[in-house]
């Protein structure tokens, strides 16, 4: 059974072949790119996960990761021969999800892939990190379940919070007045106080801070309203 495509970006043939063999045995389809640029070209919304060597001939794995992160939160495992790279992986907040150090056993590698895929797709096929509305942003919307994920963590939102965030996500950067947000969300906006919007926003910020403390996701525009952070 084919589970989906894993993109392997690795220039060493022997290592690549071992990885391909081990993952094929597990039922994964692999696309192998020997260079960073080829890998970037091959990446698409069917890619389940990327195994990314750091030392590549044409560009570094870090740069490949940066490019990918501009448009996608796909799980990335770095492959490195140097332990010193690990600090960079962890320190730069590049958005890698895990790393393996060469030499590694195929079995250990498969276990990491499986664990990461389980973590990132936990219990839901319908959470859509590549949702059109969320291109390049660390959000996923599941409209059927009324759920929003942030860095692949499910946000425990109230109904109003969900509706406000969903509205903001539709047009990142666009400023919505409290009145506009209320009209989008409340059945009878007249009966609600604008302060209520502030309270919901405050509560959502707290929830997102728990997932990623370094981002101010919802921006306040004095006297105007709120917008969603545009650049990620
Ligand atoms: Ca290499």
Short mmCIF file of C-alpha atoms and ligand atoms in Angstrom, two decimals:
data_model
loop_
_atom_site.label_atom_id
_atom_site.label_comp_id
_atom_site.label_asym_id
_atom_site.label_seq_id
_atom_site.Cartn_x
_atom_site.Cartn_y
_atom_site.Cartn_z
CA UNK A 1 0.00 0.00 0.00
CA UNK A 2 1.44 3.35 -0.97
CA UNK A 3 1.15 5.81 1.90
CA UNK A 4 2.27 8.93 0.08
CA UNK A 5 5.43 10.47 -1.22
CA UNK A 6 8.47 11.31 0.82
CA UNK A 7 10.93 13.71 -0.69
CA UNK A 8 14.54 12.78 -0.06
CA UNK A 9 17.13 15.44 -0.76
CA UNK A 10 20.54 13.83 -0.35
CA UNK A 11 23.63 13.87 -2.54
CA UNK A 12 25.33 10.70 -1.28
CA UNK A 13 24.10 7.79 -3.37
CA UNK A 14 24.87 5.02 -0.88
CA UNK A 15 23.01 6.76 1.93
CA UNK A 16 20.11 7.65 -0.33
CA UNK A 17 19.77 4.06 -1.53
CA UNK A 18 19.63 2.74 2.02
CA UNK A 19 16.95 5.24 2.94
CA UNK A 20 14.93 4.52 -0.20
CA UNK A 21 15.10 0.78 0.36
CA UNK A 22 14.01 1.04 4.01
CA UNK A 23 11.12 3.38 3.27
CA UNK A 24 9.96 1.46 0.20
CA UNK A 25 9.74 -1.61 2.39
CA UNK A 26 7.43 0.38 4.64
CA UNK A 27 5.20 1.22 1.69
CA UNK A 28 6.30 4.82 1.14
CA UNK A 29 6.98 6.18 -2.29
CA UNK A 30 10.20 8.16 -2.42
CA UNK A 31 11.31 10.84 -4.75
CA UNK A 32 15.05 11.31 -4.58
CA UNK A 33 16.71 14.59 -5.47
CA UNK A 34 20.49 14.89 -5.38
CA UNK A 35 20.43 18.65 -5.23
CA UNK A 36 18.56 21.28 -3.26
CA UNK A 37 17.08 23.05 -6.24
CA UNK A 38 15.76 19.84 -7.77
CA UNK A 39 14.19 18.99 -4.44
CA UNK A 40 12.49 22.37 -4.27
CA UNK A 41 11.13 21.85 -7.77
CA UNK A 42 9.76 18.45 -6.89
CA UNK A 43 8.08 19.56 -3.66
CA UNK A 44 4.30 19.71 -3.98
CA UNK A 45 1.18 19.28 -1.91
CA UNK A 46 1.37 15.49 -2.12
CA UNK A 47 4.69 15.51 -0.29
CA UNK A 48 4.14 13.89 3.11
CA UNK A 49 7.52 14.65 4.59
CA UNK A 50 10.99 15.80 3.56
CA UNK A 51 14.27 14.14 4.51
CA UNK A 52 16.79 16.87 3.98
CA UNK A 53 20.56 16.56 3.97
CA UNK A 54 22.30 19.69 5.22
CA UNK A 55 25.46 19.40 3.11
CA UNK A 56 24.25 19.58 -0.49
CA UNK A 57 26.30 20.51 -3.55
CA UNK A 58 24.27 23.48 -4.78
CA UNK A 59 22.77 25.03 -1.66
CA UNK A 60 22.63 24.16 2.03
CA UNK A 61 19.80 22.15 3.50
CA UNK A 62 19.11 25.13 5.75
CA UNK A 63 18.40 27.29 2.72
CA UNK A 64 16.19 24.60 1.22
CA UNK A 65 14.25 24.53 4.49
CA UNK A 66 13.83 28.31 4.48
CA UNK A 67 12.43 28.17 0.94
CA UNK A 68 10.01 25.39 1.83
CA UNK A 69 8.84 27.17 4.97
CA UNK A 70 7.83 30.20 2.91
CA UNK A 71 5.01 28.13 1.53
CA UNK A 72 4.49 25.06 3.65
CA UNK A 73 4.60 23.53 7.10
CA UNK A 74 5.37 20.05 5.72
CA UNK A 75 7.34 17.95 8.25
CA UNK A 76 11.09 18.16 7.68
CA UNK A 77 13.79 15.88 9.10
CA UNK A 78 17.33 17.11 8.68
CA UNK A 79 20.10 14.64 7.93
CA UNK A 80 23.54 15.67 9.00
CA UNK A 81 27.00 14.21 9.38
CA UNK A 82 28.08 16.83 11.87
CA UNK A 83 26.87 16.95 15.44
CA UNK A 84 27.63 20.67 15.43
CA UNK A 85 24.84 21.18 12.89
CA UNK A 86 22.33 20.09 15.48
CA UNK A 87 22.75 23.33 17.42
CA UNK A 88 22.04 25.25 14.25
CA UNK A 89 18.98 23.15 13.53
CA UNK A 90 17.63 23.77 17.00
CA UNK A 91 18.96 27.27 17.48
CA UNK A 92 17.92 29.02 14.29
CA UNK A 93 14.29 28.11 14.56
CA UNK A 94 14.43 27.15 10.93
CA UNK A 95 11.31 25.16 11.21
CA UNK A 96 12.86 21.71 10.97
CA UNK A 97 10.95 19.12 12.94
CA UNK A 98 13.62 16.59 13.74
CA UNK A 99 17.12 15.51 12.75
CA UNK A 100 19.15 12.33 12.34
CA UNK A 101 22.89 12.09 12.51
CA UNK A 102 24.91 9.99 10.05
CA UNK A 103 25.63 7.16 10.29
CA UNK A 104 22.20 5.93 11.28
CA UNK A 105 20.48 2.59 11.03
CA UNK A 106 17.65 2.37 8.53
CA UNK A 107 15.43 1.08 11.28
CA UNK A 108 16.06 4.13 13.47
CA UNK A 109 15.41 6.40 10.50
CA UNK A 110 12.11 4.68 9.68
CA UNK A 111 11.07 5.01 13.32
CA UNK A 112 11.73 8.77 13.23
CA UNK A 113 9.77 9.15 10.01
CA UNK A 114 6.85 7.20 11.41
CA UNK A 115 6.85 9.08 14.69
CA UNK A 116 6.93 12.44 12.97
CA UNK A 117 4.16 11.53 10.57
CA UNK A 118 2.06 10.28 13.45
CA UNK A 119 2.65 13.50 15.35
CA UNK A 120 1.86 15.76 12.44
CA UNK A 121 -1.18 14.01 11.08
CA UNK A 122 -2.46 12.84 14.46
CA UNK A 123 -5.96 11.56 14.22
CA UNK A 124 -7.03 13.65 11.29
CA UNK A 125 -6.89 13.41 7.57
CA UNK A 126 -8.99 16.49 7.25
CA UNK A 127 -6.80 19.06 8.93
CA UNK A 128 -5.33 20.73 5.93
CA UNK A 129 -2.03 22.49 6.49
CA UNK A 130 -1.82 23.24 2.80
CA UNK A 131 -5.20 24.87 2.77
CA UNK A 132 -5.37 27.60 0.16
CA UNK A 133 -6.34 30.15 2.76
CA UNK A 134 -3.26 29.30 4.77
CA UNK A 135 -0.52 29.27 2.10
CA UNK A 136 2.75 30.09 3.72
CA UNK A 137 1.24 30.44 7.15
CA UNK A 138 1.49 28.02 10.03
CA UNK A 139 -2.26 27.47 10.12
CA UNK A 140 -4.58 24.72 8.99
CA UNK A 141 -8.36 24.92 8.89
CA UNK A 142 -10.76 22.04 9.15
CA UNK A 143 -14.05 23.68 8.33
CA UNK A 144 -16.10 20.56 8.90
CA UNK A 145 -14.86 20.12 12.41
CA UNK A 146 -14.56 23.85 13.02
CA UNK A 147 -10.96 23.42 14.04
CA UNK A 148 -7.87 25.48 13.43
CA UNK A 149 -4.33 24.24 13.90
CA UNK A 150 -1.37 26.51 14.63
CA UNK A 151 2.05 24.98 13.99
CA UNK A 152 0.08 21.75 13.69
CA UNK A 153 -1.20 22.02 17.25
CA UNK A 154 -4.94 22.08 17.52
CA UNK A 155 -6.16 25.32 19.10
CA UNK A 156 -8.95 24.80 21.61
CA UNK A 157 -11.13 27.63 20.37
CA UNK A 158 -14.60 28.62 21.35
CA UNK A 159 -17.09 29.02 18.54
CA UNK A 160 -16.65 32.79 18.39
CA UNK A 161 -12.90 32.55 18.54
CA UNK A 162 -12.95 30.06 15.69
CA UNK A 163 -15.10 32.36 13.59
CA UNK A 164 -12.97 35.43 14.28
CA UNK A 165 -9.71 33.66 13.47
CA UNK A 166 -11.19 32.09 10.36
CA UNK A 167 -12.30 35.52 9.18
CA UNK A 168 -8.84 37.00 9.80
CA UNK A 169 -7.21 34.06 8.00
CA UNK A 170 -9.21 34.70 4.86
CA UNK A 171 -7.35 37.98 4.28
CA UNK A 172 -4.08 38.13 6.20
CA UNK A 173 -2.97 41.72 6.65
CA UNK A 174 -6.42 43.17 6.10
CA UNK A 175 -7.63 45.26 9.02
CA UNK A 176 -11.09 44.39 10.31
CA UNK A 177 -12.88 46.79 12.63
CA UNK A 178 -14.55 45.32 15.67
CA UNK A 179 -17.86 46.18 14.07
CA UNK A 180 -16.95 44.24 10.92
CA UNK A 181 -15.84 41.23 12.89
CA UNK A 182 -19.08 41.30 14.83
CA UNK A 183 -21.12 41.50 11.68
CA UNK A 184 -19.30 38.52 10.24
CA UNK A 185 -19.84 36.45 13.30
CA UNK A 186 -22.77 37.47 15.42
CA UNK A 187 -26.31 36.94 14.34
CA UNK A 188 -27.40 40.13 16.05
CA UNK A 189 -24.38 42.39 16.17
CA UNK A 190 -26.36 45.22 17.75
CA UNK A 191 -26.83 43.23 20.89
CA UNK A 192 -23.15 42.56 21.43
CA UNK A 193 -20.59 44.96 22.75
CA UNK A 194 -17.45 45.59 20.75
CA UNK A 195 -15.52 44.85 23.91
CA UNK A 196 -16.51 41.24 23.43
CA UNK A 197 -14.30 41.08 20.34
CA UNK A 198 -11.36 42.33 22.42
CA UNK A 199 -11.99 39.63 24.98
CA UNK A 200 -12.05 36.89 22.34
CA UNK A 201 -8.89 38.20 20.71
CA UNK A 202 -7.14 38.32 24.08
CA UNK A 203 -8.11 34.74 24.79
CA UNK A 204 -6.96 33.51 21.35
CA UNK A 205 -3.62 35.28 21.72
CA UNK A 206 -3.05 33.44 24.96
CA UNK A 207 -3.75 30.11 23.28
CA UNK A 208 -1.43 30.81 20.36
CA UNK A 209 1.33 32.08 22.65
CA UNK A 210 1.34 28.67 24.27
CA UNK A 211 2.07 27.08 20.90
CA UNK A 212 4.57 29.67 19.68
CA UNK A 213 5.56 32.37 22.17
CA UNK A 214 7.64 34.34 19.70
CA UNK A 215 4.88 35.40 17.35
CA UNK A 216 2.43 38.25 17.62
CA UNK A 217 -0.20 36.65 15.40
CA UNK A 218 -3.12 39.04 15.71
CA UNK A 219 -2.12 42.67 15.39
CA UNK A 220 -3.99 45.55 16.99
CA UNK A 221 -4.55 48.66 14.90
CA UNK A 222 -5.39 51.49 17.23
CA UNK A 223 -8.81 52.92 16.60
CA UNK A 224 -9.26 50.63 13.59
CA UNK A 225 -9.38 47.01 14.63
CA UNK A 226 -7.44 43.83 14.15
CA UNK A 227 -5.52 42.01 11.43
CA UNK A 228 -3.63 38.78 11.08
CA UNK A 229 0.16 38.83 10.79
CA UNK A 230 0.97 38.72 7.09
CA UNK A 231 4.64 37.76 6.87
CA UNK A 232 5.75 34.39 8.20
CA1 LIG B 1 25.74 15.53 1.76
#
